[in-house]
Coordinates of C-alpha atoms and ligand atoms in Angstrom, one line a residue:
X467 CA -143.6 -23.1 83.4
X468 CA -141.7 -23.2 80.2
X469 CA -140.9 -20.0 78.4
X470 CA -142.4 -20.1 74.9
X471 CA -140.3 -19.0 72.2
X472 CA -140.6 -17.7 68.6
X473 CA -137.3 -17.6 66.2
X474 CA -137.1 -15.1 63.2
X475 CA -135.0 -15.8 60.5
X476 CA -134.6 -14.7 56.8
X477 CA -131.8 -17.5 55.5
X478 CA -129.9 -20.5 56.7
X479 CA -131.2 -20.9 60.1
X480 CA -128.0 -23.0 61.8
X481 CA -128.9 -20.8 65.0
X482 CA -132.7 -21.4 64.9
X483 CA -131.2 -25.6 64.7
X484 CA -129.2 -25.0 67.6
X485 CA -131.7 -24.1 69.7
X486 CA -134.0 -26.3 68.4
X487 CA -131.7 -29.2 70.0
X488 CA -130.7 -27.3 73.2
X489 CA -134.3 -27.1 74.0
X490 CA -135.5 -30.6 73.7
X491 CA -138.9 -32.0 75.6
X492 CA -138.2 -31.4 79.0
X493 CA -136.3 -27.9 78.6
X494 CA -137.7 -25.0 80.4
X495 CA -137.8 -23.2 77.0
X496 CA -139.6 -24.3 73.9
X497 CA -139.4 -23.2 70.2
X498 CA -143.3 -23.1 69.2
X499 CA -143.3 -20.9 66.1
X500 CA -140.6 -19.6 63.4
X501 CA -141.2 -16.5 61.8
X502 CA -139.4 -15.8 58.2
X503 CA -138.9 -12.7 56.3
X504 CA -138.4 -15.3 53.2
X505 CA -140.0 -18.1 51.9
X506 CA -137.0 -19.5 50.3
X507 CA -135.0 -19.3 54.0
X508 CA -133.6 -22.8 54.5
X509 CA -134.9 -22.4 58.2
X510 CA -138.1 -22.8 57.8
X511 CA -137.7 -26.3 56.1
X512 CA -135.7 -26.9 59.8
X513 CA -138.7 -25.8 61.7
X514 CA -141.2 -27.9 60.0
X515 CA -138.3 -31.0 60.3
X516 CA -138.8 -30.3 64.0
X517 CA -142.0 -30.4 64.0
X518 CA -142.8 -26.4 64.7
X519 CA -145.2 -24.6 63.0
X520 CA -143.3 -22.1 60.7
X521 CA -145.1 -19.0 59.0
X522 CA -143.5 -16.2 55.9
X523 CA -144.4 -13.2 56.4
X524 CA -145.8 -11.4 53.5
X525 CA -145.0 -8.2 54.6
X526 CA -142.7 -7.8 57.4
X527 CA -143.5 -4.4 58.3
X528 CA -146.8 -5.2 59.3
X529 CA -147.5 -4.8 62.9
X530 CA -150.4 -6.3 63.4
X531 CA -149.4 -9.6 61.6
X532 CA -146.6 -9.9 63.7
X533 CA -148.2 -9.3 67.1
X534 CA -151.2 -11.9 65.8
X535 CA -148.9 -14.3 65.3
X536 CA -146.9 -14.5 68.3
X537 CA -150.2 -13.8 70.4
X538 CA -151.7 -17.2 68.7
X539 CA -149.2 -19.2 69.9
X540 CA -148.6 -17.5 73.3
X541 CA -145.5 -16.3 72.7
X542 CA -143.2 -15.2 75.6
X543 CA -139.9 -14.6 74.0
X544 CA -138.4 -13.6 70.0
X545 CA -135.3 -14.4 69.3
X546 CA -133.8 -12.9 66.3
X547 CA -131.7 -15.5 64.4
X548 CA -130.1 -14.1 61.2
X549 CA -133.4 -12.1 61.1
X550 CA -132.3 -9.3 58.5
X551 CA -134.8 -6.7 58.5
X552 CA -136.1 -4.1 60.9
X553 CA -138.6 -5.5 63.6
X554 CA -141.6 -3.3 63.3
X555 CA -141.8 -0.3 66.2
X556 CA -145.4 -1.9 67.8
X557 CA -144.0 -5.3 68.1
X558 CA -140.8 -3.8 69.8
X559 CA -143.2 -2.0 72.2
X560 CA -145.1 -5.1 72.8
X561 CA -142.3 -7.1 73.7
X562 CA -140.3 -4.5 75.3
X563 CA -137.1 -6.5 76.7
X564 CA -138.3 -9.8 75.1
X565 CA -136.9 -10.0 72.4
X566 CA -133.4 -10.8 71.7
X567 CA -130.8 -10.7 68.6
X568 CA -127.5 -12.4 68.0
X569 CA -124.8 -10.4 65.7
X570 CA -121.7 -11.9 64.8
X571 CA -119.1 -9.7 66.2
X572 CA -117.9 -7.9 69.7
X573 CA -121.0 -5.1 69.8
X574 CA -121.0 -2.2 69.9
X575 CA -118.2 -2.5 67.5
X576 CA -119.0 -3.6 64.0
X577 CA -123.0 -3.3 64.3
X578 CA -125.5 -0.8 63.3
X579 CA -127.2 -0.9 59.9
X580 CA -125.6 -2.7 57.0
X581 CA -123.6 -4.6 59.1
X582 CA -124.5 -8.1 58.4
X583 CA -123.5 -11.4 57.6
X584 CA -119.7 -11.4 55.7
X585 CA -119.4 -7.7 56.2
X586 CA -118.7 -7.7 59.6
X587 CA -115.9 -10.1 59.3
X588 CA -114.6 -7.9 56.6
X589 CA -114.8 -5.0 58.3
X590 CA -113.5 -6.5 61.5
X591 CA -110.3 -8.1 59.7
X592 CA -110.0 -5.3 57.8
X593 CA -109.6 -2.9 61.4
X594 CA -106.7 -5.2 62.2
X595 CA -108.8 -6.5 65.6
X596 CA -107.1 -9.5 67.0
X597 CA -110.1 -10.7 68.1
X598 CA -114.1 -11.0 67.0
X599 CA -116.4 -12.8 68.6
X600 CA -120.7 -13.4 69.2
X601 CA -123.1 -11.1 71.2
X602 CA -126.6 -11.4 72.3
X603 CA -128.5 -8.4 73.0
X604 CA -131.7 -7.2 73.9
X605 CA -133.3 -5.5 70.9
X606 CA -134.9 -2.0 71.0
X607 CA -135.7 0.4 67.7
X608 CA -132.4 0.7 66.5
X609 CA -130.0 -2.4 64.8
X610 CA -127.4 -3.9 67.4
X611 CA -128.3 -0.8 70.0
X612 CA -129.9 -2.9 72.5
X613 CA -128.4 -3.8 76.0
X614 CA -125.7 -6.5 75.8
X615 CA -126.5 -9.7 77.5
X616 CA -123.5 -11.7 76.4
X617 CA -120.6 -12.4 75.0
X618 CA -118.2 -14.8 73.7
X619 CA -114.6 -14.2 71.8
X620 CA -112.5 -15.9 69.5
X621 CA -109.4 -15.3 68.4
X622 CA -108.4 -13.1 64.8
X623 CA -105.8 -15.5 63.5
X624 CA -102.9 -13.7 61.1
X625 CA -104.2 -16.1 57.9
X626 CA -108.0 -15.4 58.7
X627 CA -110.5 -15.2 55.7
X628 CA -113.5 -13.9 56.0
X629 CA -115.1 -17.1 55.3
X630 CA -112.5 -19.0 58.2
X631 CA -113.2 -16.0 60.6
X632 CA -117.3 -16.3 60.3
X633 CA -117.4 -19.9 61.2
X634 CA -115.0 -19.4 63.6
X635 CA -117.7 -17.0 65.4
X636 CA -120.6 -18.7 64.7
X637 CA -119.4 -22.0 66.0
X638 CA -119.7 -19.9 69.4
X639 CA -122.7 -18.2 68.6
X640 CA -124.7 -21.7 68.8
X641 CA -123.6 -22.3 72.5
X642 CA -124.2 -18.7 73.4
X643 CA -127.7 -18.0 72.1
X644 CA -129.1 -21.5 73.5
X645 CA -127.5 -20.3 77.0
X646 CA -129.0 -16.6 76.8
X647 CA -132.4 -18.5 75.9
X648 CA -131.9 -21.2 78.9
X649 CA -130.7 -18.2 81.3
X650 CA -134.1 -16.3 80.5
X651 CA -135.8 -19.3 81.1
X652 CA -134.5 -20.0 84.3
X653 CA -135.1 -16.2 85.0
X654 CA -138.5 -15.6 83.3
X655 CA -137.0 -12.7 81.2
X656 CA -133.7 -12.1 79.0
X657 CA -131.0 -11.6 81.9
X658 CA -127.4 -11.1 81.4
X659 CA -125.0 -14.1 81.5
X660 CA -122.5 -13.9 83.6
X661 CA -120.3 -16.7 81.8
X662 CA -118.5 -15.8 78.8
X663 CA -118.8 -19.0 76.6
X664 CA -114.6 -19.1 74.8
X665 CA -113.9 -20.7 71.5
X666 CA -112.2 -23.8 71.5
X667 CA -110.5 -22.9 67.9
Ligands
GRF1610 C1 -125.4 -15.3 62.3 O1 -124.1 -15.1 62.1 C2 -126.0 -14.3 63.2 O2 -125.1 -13.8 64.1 C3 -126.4 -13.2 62.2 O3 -126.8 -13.8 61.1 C4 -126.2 -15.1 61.0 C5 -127.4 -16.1 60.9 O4 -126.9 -17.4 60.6 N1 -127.4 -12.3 62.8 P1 -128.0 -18.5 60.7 O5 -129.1 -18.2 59.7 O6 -128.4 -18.7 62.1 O7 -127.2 -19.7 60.2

């Protein structure tokens, strides 16, 4: 049976595209809806390029046009992708240990509220951390709290930018959440990965 998966995203979206070409036809997971906090995110103009229906939602706190949503198309698995705000408590209940979140950094250090996109690399060059790296976790009610699934590290190099260090990660973070979401798959629920995907850089 294939696992069917909804995305949420609020910008870009180059995680949602990666999955979207790990799980081609024949893949025991499918992406069959994408979820925005934002109409202007560049993700959902990805979605609809693949051909999956993508929805905004007007107001992201709202429970019950969450759990609508992802009942209407069947939804077995959400996968946070650069989603930025707070999942609402209900849906969280709903989909207790199915639904996922990737954070761009080595949880449980440098997550937690605030902590997003050039931040964290900020913060971790700015802790003198030799290394950084991509996690996938299962999500509960707090940000980045959620058991870790899996991991994959990449090296702080002595020049880094913040900029050089964040693509650095999230060149890893597109093999790593496709193989969380294939893992569950194969599994029928989010299950932790026992390989650690390296960086190449
Ligand atoms: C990624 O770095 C992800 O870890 C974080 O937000 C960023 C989203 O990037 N949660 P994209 O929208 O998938 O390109």
């Amino acid at each position: 049976m294939t696992m069917r998966v909804a995305v949420a995203v609020s910008g870009r979206g180059s995680n949602l595209e990666a999955l979207l070409r790990a799980l081609e036809p024949g893949a025991p997971a499918r992406v069959v809806l994408v979820l925005s906090s934002r109409a202007d995110a560049v993700a959902l103009e990805r979605a609809r390029a693949h051909g999956v229906p993508a929805e905004v939602l007007a107001e992201p706190s709202d429970a019950g046009a969450w759990l609508e949503r992802l009942a209407a198309h069947r939804v077995d698995l959400l996968v946070l992708a650069g989603y930025l705000k707070l999942v609402p408590a209900a849906v969280i209940a709903r989909f207790r240990d199915r639904i996922i979140n990737v954070h761009p950094a080595l949880l449980p250090a440098f997550g937690g509220h605030g902590m997003y996109g050039r931040r964290v690399h900020e913060a971790v060059l700015a802790s003198g951390a030799r290394e950084s790296g991509a996690t996938v976790h299962l999500v509960d009610e707090a940000y980045d709290r959620g058991a870790i699934l899996a991991q994959a590290r990449v090296p702080v190099l002595a020049d880094d930018t913040p900029d050089r260090l964040a693509a650095r990660v999230l060149a890893v973070e597109h093999r790593l959440l496709p193989a969380v979401v294939l893992a569950a798959a194969a599994a029928g629920h989010p299950v932790p990965l026992s390989d650690t995907v390296e960086s190449t850089s």
